[in-house]
Coordinates of C-alpha atoms in Angstrom, one line a residue:
X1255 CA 114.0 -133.5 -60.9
X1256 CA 111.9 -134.9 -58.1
X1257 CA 113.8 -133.0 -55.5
X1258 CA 113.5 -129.8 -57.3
X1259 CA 109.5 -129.9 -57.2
X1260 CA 109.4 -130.6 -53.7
X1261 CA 111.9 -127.5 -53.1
X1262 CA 109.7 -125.3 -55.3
X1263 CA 106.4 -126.9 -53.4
X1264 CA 107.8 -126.2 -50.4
X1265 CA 109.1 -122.2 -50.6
X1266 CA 105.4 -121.9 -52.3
X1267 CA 103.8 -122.7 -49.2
X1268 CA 106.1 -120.7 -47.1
X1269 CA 105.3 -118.4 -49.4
X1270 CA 101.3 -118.3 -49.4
X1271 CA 101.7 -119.1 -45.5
X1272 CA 103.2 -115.5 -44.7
X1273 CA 100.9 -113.1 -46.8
X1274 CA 98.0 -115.0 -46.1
X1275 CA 96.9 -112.1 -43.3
X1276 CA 97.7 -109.4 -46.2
X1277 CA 95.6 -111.0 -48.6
X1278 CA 93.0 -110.8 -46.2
X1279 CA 92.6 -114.7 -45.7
X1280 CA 91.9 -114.8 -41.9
X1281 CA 93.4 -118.3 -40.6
X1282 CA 90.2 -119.6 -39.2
X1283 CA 92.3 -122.8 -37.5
X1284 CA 92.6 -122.3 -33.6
X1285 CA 93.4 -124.7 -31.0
X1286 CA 89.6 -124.8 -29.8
X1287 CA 86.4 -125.2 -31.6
X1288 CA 85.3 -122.3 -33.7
X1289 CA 81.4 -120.4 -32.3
X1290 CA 78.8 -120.7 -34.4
X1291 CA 77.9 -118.1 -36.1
X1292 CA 75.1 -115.7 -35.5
X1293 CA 71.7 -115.3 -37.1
X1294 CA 71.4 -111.4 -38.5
X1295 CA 67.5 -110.4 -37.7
X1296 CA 66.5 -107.8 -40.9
X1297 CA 62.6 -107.2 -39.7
X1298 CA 62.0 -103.3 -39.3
X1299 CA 59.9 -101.7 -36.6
X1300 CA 56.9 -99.7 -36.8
X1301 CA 56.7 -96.3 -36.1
X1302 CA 55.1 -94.6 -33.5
X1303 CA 53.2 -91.5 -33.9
X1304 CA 52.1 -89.0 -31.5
X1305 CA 53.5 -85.9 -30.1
X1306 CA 57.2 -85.9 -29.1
X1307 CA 57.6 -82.8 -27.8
X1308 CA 58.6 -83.0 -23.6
X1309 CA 56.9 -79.7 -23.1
X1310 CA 53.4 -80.6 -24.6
X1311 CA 50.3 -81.2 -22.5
X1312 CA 50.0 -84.6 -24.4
X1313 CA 53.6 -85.5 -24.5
X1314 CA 53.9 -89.3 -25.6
X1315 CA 57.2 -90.8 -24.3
X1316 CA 56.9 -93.8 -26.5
X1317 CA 56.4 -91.8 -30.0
X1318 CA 58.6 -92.0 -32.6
X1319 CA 57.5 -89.6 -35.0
X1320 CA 55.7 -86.6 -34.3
X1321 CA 52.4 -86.1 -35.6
X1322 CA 51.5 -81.9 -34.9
X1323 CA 49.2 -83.2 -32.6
X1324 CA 50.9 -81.1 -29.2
X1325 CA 49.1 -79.1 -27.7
X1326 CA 50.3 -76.4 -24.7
X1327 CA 48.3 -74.1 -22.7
X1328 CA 48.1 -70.8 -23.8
X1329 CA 50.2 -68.1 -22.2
X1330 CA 49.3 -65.8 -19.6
X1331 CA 47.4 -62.5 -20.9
X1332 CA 49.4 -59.4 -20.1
X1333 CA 48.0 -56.7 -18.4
X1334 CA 45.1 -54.7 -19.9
X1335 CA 45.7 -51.1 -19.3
X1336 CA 42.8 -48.8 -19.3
X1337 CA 40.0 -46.9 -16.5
X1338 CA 39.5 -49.3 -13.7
X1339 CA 37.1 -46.8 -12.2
X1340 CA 33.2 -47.8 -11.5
X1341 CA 31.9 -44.5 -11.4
X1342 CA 33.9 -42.8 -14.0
X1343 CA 32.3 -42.0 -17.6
X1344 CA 34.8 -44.1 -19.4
X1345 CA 34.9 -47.4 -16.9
X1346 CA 36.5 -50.1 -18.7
X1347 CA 35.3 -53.5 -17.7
X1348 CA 38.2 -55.8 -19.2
X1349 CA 40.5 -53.4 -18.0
X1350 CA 43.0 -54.8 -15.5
X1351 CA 45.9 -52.0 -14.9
X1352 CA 44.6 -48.3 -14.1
X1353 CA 46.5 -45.9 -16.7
X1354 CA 45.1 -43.2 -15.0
X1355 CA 42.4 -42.0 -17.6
X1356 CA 39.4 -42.1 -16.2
X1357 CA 37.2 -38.9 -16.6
X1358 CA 34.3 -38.2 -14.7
X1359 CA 31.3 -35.2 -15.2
X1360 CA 31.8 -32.0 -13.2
X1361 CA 30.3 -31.3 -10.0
X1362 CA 27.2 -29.8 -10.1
X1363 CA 27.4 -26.0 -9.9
X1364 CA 26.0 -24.8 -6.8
X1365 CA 22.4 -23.2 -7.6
X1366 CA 22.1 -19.5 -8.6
X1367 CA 19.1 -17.9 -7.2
X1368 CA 17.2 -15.1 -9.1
X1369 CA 14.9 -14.2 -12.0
X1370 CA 14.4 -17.3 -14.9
X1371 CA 11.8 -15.3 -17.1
X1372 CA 13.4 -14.5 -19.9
X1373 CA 10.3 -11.8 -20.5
X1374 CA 11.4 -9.9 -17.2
X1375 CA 12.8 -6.7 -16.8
X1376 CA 15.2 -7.9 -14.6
X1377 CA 16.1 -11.6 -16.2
X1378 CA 19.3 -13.2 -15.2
X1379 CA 20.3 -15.6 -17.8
X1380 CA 22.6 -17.4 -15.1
X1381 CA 20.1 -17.8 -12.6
X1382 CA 19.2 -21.6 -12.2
X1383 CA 16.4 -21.0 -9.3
X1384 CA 13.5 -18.6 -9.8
X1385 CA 13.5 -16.6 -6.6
X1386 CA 10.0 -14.9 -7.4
X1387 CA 12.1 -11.4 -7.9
X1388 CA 10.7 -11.0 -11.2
X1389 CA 9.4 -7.7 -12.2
X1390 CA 7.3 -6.7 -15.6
X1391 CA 6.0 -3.9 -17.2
X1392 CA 2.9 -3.2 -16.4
X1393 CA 0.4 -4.2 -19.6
X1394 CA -1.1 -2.1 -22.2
X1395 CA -4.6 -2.0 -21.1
X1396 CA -7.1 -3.9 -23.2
X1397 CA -10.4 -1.8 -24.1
X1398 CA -12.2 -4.6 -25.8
X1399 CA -11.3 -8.4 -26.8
X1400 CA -13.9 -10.7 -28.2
X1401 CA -13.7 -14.5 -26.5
X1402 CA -11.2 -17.2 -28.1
X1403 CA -9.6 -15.0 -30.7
X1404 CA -11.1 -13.1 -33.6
X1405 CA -11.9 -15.6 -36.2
X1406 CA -14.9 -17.5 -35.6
X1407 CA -17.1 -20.1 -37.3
X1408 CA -20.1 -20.5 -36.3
X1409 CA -23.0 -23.1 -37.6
X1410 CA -26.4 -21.8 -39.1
X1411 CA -29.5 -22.4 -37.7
X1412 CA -28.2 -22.9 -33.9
X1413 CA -27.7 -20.3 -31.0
X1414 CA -24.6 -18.6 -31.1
X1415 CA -22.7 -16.3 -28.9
X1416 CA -19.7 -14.3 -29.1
X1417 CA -18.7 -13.1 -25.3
X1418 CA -17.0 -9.4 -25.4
X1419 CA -14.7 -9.3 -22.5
X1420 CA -13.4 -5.2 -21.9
X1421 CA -11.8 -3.0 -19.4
X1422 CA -13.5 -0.4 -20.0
X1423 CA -17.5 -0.2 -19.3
X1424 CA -18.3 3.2 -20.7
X1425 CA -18.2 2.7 -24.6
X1426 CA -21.0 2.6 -27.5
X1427 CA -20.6 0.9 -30.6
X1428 CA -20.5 3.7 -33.3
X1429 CA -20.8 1.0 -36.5
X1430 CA -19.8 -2.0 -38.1
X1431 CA -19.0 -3.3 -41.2
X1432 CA -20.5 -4.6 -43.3
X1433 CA -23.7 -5.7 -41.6
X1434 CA -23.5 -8.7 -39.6
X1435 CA -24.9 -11.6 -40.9
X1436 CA -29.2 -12.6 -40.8
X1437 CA -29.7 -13.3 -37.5
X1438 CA -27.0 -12.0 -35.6
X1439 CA -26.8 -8.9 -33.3
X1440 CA -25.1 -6.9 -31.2
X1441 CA -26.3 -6.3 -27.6
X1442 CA -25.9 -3.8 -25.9
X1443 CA -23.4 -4.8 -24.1
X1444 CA -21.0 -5.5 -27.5
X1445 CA -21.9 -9.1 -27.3
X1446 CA -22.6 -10.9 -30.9
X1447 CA -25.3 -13.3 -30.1
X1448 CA -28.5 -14.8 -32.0
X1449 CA -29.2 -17.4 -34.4
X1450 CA -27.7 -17.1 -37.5
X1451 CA -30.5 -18.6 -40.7
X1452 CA -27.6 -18.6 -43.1
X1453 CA -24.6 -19.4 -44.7
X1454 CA -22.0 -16.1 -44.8
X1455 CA -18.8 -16.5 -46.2
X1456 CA -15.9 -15.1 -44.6
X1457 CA -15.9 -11.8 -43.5
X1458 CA -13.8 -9.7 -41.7
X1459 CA -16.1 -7.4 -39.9
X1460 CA -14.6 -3.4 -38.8
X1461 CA -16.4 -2.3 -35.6
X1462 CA -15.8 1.3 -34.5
X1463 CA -16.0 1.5 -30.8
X1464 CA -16.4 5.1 -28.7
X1465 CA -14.9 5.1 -25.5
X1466 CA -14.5 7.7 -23.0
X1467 CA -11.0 8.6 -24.3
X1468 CA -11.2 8.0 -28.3
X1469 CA -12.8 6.2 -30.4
X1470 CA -11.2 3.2 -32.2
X1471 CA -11.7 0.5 -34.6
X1472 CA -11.4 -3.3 -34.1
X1473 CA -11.9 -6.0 -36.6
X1474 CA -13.8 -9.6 -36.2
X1475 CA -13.6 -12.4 -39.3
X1476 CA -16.4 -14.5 -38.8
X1477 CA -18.4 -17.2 -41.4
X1478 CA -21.6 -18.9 -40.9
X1479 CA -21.0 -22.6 -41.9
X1480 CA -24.4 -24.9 -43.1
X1481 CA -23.2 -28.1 -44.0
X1482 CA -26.4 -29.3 -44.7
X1483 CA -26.5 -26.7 -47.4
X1484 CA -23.1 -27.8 -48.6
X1485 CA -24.5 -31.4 -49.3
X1486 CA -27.2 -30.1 -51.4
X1487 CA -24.8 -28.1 -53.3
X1488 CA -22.1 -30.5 -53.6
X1489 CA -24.8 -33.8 -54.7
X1490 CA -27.4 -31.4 -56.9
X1491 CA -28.7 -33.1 -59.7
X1492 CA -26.6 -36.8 -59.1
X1493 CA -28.9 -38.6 -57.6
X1494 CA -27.8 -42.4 -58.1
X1495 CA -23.4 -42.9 -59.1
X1496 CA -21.9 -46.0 -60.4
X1497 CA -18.1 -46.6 -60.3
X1498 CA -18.4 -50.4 -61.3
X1499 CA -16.0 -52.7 -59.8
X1500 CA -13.8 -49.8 -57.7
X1501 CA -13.4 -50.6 -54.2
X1502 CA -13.1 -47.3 -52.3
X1503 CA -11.5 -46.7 -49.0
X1504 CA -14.0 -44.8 -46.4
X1505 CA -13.0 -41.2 -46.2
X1506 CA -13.7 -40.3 -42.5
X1507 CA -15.1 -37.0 -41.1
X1508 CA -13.4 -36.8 -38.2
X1509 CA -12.7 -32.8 -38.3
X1510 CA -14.9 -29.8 -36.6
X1511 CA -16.2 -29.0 -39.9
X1512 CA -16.6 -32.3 -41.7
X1513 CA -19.3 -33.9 -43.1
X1514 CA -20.1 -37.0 -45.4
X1515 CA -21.4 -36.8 -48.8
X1516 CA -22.1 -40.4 -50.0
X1517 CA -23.3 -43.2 -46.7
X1518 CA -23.5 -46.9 -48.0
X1519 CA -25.8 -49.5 -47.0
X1520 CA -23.2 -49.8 -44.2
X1521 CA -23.7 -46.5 -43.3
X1522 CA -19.9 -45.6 -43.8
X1523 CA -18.9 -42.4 -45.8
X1524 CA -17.3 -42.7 -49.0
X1525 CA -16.6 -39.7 -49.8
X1526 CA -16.8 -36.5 -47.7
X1527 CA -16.1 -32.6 -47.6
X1528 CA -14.7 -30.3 -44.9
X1529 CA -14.2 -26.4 -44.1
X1530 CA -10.8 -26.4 -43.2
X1531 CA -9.5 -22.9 -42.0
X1532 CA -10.7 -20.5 -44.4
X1533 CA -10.3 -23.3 -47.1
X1534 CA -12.5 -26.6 -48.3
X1535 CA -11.8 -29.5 -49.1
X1536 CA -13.4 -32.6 -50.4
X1537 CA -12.6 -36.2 -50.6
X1538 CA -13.4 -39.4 -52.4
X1539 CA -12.2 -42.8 -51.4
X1540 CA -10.4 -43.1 -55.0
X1541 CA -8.4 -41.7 -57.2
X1542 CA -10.9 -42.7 -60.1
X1543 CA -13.7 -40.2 -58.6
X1544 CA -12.6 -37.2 -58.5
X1545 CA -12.2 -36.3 -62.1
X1546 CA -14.8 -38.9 -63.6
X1547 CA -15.5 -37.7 -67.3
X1548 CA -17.8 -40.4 -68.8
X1549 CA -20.5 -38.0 -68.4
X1550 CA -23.5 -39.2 -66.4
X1551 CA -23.9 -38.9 -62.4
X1552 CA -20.6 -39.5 -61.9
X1553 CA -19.2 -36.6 -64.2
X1554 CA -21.8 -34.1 -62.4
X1555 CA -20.6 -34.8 -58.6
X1556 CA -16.9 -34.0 -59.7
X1557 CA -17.9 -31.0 -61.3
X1558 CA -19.7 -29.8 -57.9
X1559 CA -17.5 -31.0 -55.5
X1560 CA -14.6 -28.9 -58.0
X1561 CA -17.4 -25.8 -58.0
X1562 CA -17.8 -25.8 -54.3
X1563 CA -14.5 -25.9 -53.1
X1564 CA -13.3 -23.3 -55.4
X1565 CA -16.1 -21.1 -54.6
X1566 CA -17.4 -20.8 -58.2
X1567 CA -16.6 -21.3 -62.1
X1568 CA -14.9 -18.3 -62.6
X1569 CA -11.9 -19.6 -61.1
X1570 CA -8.5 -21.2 -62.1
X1571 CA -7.5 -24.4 -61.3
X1572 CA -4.1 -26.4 -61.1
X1573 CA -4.8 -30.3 -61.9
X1574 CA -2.3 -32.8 -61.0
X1575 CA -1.0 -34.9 -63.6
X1576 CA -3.1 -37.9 -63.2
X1577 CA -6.3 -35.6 -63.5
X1578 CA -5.0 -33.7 -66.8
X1579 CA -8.0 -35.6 -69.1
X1580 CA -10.8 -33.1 -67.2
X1581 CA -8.7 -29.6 -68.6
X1582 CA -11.7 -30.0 -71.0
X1583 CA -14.7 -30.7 -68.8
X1584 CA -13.6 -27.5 -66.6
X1585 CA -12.7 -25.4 -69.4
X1586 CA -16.4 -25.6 -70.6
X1587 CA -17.7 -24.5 -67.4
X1588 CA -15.6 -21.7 -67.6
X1589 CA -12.4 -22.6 -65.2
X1590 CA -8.9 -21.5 -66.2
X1591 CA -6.9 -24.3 -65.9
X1592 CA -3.2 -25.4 -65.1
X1593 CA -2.4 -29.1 -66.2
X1594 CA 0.9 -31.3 -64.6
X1595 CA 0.4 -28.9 -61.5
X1596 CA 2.5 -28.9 -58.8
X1597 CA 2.8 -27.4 -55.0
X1598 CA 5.1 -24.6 -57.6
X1599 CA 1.8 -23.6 -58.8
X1600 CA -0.2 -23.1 -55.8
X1601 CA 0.5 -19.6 -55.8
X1602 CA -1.5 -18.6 -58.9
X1603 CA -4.6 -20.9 -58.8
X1604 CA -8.0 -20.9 -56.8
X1605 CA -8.0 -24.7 -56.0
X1606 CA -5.9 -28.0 -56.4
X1607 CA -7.0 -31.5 -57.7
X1608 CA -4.5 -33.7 -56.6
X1609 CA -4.3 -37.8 -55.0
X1610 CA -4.3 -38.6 -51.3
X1611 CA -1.8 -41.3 -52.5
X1612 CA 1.4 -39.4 -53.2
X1613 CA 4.7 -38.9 -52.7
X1614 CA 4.8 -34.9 -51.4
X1615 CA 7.6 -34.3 -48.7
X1616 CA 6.6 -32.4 -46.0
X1617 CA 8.0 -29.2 -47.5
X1618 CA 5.4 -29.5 -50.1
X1619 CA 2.4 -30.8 -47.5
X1620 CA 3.2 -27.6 -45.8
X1621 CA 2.9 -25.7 -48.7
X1622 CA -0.8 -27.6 -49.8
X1623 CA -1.7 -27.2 -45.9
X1624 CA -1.2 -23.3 -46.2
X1625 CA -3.0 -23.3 -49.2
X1626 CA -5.9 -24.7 -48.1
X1627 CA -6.2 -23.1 -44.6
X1628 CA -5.9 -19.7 -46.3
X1629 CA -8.4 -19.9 -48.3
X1630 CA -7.4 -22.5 -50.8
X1631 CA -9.8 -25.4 -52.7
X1632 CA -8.9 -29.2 -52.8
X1633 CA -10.0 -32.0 -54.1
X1634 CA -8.3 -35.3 -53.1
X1635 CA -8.7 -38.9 -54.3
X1636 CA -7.1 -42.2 -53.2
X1637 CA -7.1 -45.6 -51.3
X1638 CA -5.4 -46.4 -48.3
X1639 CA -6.6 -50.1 -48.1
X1640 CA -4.5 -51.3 -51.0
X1641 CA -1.7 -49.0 -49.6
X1642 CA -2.0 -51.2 -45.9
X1643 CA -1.4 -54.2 -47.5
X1644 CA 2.7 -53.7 -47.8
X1645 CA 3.0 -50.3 -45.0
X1646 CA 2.2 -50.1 -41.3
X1647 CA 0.0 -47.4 -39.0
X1648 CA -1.9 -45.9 -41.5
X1649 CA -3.0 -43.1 -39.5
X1650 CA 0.6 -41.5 -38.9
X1651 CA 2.8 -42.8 -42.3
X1652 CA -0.4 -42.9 -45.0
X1653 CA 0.5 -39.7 -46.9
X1654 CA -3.1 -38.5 -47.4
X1655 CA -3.2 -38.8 -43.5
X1656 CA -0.2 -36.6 -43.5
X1657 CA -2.3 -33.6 -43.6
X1658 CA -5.5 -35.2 -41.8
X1659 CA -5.2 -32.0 -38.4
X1660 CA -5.5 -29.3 -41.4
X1661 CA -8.1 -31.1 -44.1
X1662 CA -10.2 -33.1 -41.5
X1663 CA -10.2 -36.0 -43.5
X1664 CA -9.4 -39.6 -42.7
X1665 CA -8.5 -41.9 -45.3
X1666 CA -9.7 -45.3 -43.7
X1667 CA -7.4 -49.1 -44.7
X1668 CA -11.1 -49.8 -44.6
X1669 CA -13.7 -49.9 -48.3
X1670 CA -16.5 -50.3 -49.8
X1671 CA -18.3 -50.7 -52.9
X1672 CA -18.7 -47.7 -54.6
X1673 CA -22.3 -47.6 -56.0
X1674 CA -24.9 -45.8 -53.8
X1675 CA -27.9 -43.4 -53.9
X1676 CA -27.0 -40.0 -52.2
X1677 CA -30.5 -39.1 -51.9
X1678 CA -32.3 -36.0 -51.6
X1679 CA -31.7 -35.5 -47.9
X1680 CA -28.3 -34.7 -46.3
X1681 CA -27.1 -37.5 -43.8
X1682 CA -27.8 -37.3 -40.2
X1683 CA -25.1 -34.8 -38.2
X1684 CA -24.3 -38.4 -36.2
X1685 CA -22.6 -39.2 -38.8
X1686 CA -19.7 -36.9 -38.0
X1687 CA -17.6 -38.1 -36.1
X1688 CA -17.5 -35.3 -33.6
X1689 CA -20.9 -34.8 -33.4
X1690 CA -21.6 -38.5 -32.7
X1691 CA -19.4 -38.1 -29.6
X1692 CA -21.1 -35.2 -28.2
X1693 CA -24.3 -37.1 -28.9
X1694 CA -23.1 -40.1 -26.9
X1695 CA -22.2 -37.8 -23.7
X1696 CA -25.5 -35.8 -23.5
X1697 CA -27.0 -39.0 -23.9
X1698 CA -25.4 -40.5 -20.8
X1699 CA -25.9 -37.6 -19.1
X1700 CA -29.4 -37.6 -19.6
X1701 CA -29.5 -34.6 -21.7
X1702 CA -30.6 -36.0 -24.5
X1703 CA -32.3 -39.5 -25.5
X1704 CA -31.2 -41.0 -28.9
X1705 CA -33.7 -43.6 -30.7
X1706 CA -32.2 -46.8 -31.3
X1707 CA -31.9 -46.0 -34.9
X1708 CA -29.8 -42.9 -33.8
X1709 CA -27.5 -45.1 -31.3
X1710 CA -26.8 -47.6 -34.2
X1711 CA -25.5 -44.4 -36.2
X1712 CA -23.3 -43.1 -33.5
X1713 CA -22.1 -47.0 -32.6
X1714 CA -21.1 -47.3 -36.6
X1715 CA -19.6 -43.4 -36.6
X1716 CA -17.6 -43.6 -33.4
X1717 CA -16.3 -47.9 -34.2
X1718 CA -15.1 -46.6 -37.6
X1719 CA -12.7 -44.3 -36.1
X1720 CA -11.7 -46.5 -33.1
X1721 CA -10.7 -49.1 -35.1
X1722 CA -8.4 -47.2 -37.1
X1723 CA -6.5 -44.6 -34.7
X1724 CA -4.0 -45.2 -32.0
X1725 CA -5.1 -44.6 -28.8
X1726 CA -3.1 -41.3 -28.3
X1727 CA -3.9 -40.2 -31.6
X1728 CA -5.7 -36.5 -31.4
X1729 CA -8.2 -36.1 -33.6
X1730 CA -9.4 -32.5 -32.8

């Protein structure tokens, strides 16, 4: 039983000895010592960012991850294409490559002598240089021709003269009419001269003339202006006016005909009139004036000033809007009147009472201009100095200025109270703008001597208008 163990023992081991590889027990038992065996190192390393492309300006050889942070130089710009020409009308600077587009003016055309008066009998309309070969009919001969033209105004009281240029010396003055006004003559040479004592409407005067060859009519408008007279009528029976607290911008009388009606303490105008072609015109410094209804002072000078401009009672006239409250007042004196007028109605009416302050287009300040230089009335009201305060060059973009060559009036940034005395006397001529002017060069000439109250006038008259007008601003 013994031996049998030791047999089975014995084929187990062979047994176990021969799969031992296939069982995957590695014999470990050699004939030499065995190595030790190695230490396994499981720390991780950190990465490195940066930019890992090779191409890159900033190329990092040692990164491991990239970060977007390459950068490359940009490419080359390709060729601009366009006119590389200096001198040619459509030179393009960035161009780099001609395309061949350039365009350049034409030559000059090589000059064309001959006539360049389109009035000639023998204008050539491709002529570029006049060669004097001109030739005209000859003129219709002129019998007689009074100087300037053959309107004129003339001022009572002072020496006038009306020069009568002719052709022909052998005529006599057969008549004219109507009669010429007090004062004024013809000599004998057809001159109108003398001294005229007072005012004349307009008038268009028909003088037939006898000459050698026929007789024949020609026709002279003329008016005798008095402004002195035109005060008195436009202030009669006001005396003292009080417009409580309204500050009133100075209405300047800067035109041939102009004149002021109310001076304050300042001696600045605050209102003022003006003949204006065959028209008149007055103004006040403020809307609230010119149709003042409480019925004192106040309510008597816009009555006048209404009455003189239109030339009477028996008229018709258009009120603007803003005005509609006086239909009443006028109507009792006798006017026919148009309320919520506009330039539409100018047509139909003897005189306007509108606002310097407005909003007309120049279609419609032509129309009010035509009005009033052909015979028209207007009254105008408004302030300029309130109007300065949020616009610019009140002489050229103030609309009541719009108009200033046709009305002479000025509507000044500058104001003034607006209670004063207009007295019983008209103010002095050197008031006017114009006249203060002439005043200052006769005086520096000698020709005249002013007082010093007269040069403190014309100092006051003349800064007033300085201050306000650009130096190339025309005024006559």
């Amino acid at each position: 039983m013994q031996i049998l163990s030791k047999v089975y023992l014995f084929a187990f081991l062979l047994l176990t000895s021969s799969f031992t590889g296939c069982l995957g027990i590695e014999d470990v038992s050699t004939d030499e010592e065995s190595e030790p065996e190695k230490e396994i190192d499981n720390t991780e390393q950190t990465p490195i960012e940066g930019c890992t492309n090779s191409t890159a300006n900033n190329y990092n050889q040692n990164a491991t991850v990239d970060n977007g942070s390459c950068t490359f130089d940009p490419p080359e710009p390709g060729p601009l294409v366009g006119c590389t020409n200096l001198t040619a009308n459509n030179y393009n600077q960035n161009a780099t490559v001609d395309d061949g587009s350039c365009t350049f003016d034409p030559p000059e055309p090589e000059p064309i002598e001959g006539c360049t008066n389109s009035t000639a009998n023998n204008y050539n309309q491709n002529a570029t240089v006049d060669d004097g070969s001109c030739t005209f009919d000859p003129p219709e001969p002129v019998v007689i021709v009074w100087s300037n033209n053959t309107v004129h105004a003339i001022s009572a009281n002072e020496t006038a003269s009306i020069q009568l240029i002719e052709n022909d010396v052998n005529f006599t003055i057969v008549s004219i009419e109507p009669a010429l006004p007090d004062g004024l003559t013809f000599d004998t040479n057809g001159n109108i001269s003398g001294t005229p004592t007072t005012r004349s409407v307009w008038n268009t005067y028909e003088i037939t003339v006898n000459t050698i060859s026929n007789n024949f009519t020609n026709n002279i408008t003329l008016a005798v202006h008095d402004l002195d007279a035109d005060w008195r009528d436009i202030t009669a029976d006001v005396g003292t006016v009080d417009y409580g607290g309204s500050y009133l911008s100075l209405i300047l009388p800067l035109g041939e005909w102009a004149f002021p009606i109310g001076i304050d303490s300042s001696d600045r105008p605050l209102f003022s009139a003006a003949h204006a072609g065959f028209g008149r015109i007055v103004g006040y410094g403020h809307e609230g004036l010119v149709a003042n209804g409480g019925g004192g002072n106040e309510t008597q000078l816009s009555l006048n000033a209404i009455e003189w401009v239109c030339g009477g009672t028996d008229k018709s006239v258009a009120l603007e809007s803003s005005f509609n409250h006086f239909e009443d007042e006028l109507e009792a004196e006798g006017y026919t009147v148009t309320t919520s007028a506009t330039t539409d109605d100018l047509n139909n009416v003897d005189c306007f009472v509108t606002e310097f302050w407005n909003n007309y287009d120049d279609t419609e300040n032509g129309i009010i201009e035509n009005f009033l230089s052909s015979g028209g009335g207007l009254v105008m009201g408004g302030h300029a100095w309130y109007w300065s305060y949020s616009n610019s060059d009140v002489a050229n973009n103030y609309p009541g200025n719009k108009i200033f060559r046709t009305t002479g009036l000025f509507v000044s940034s500058s104001g003034g109270g607006a209670n004063l005395d207009l007295g019983n006397e008209a103010p002095s001529p050197l008031y006017r703008t114009l006249t203060a002017v002439d005043a200052v060069e006769k005086h520096m000439a000698d020709a005249v001597t002013l007082s010093d109250s007269e040069q403190s006038i014309v100092s006051t008259t003349i800064s007033l208008a300085v201050n306000q007008l650009p130096i190339d601003f025309d005024i006559i």
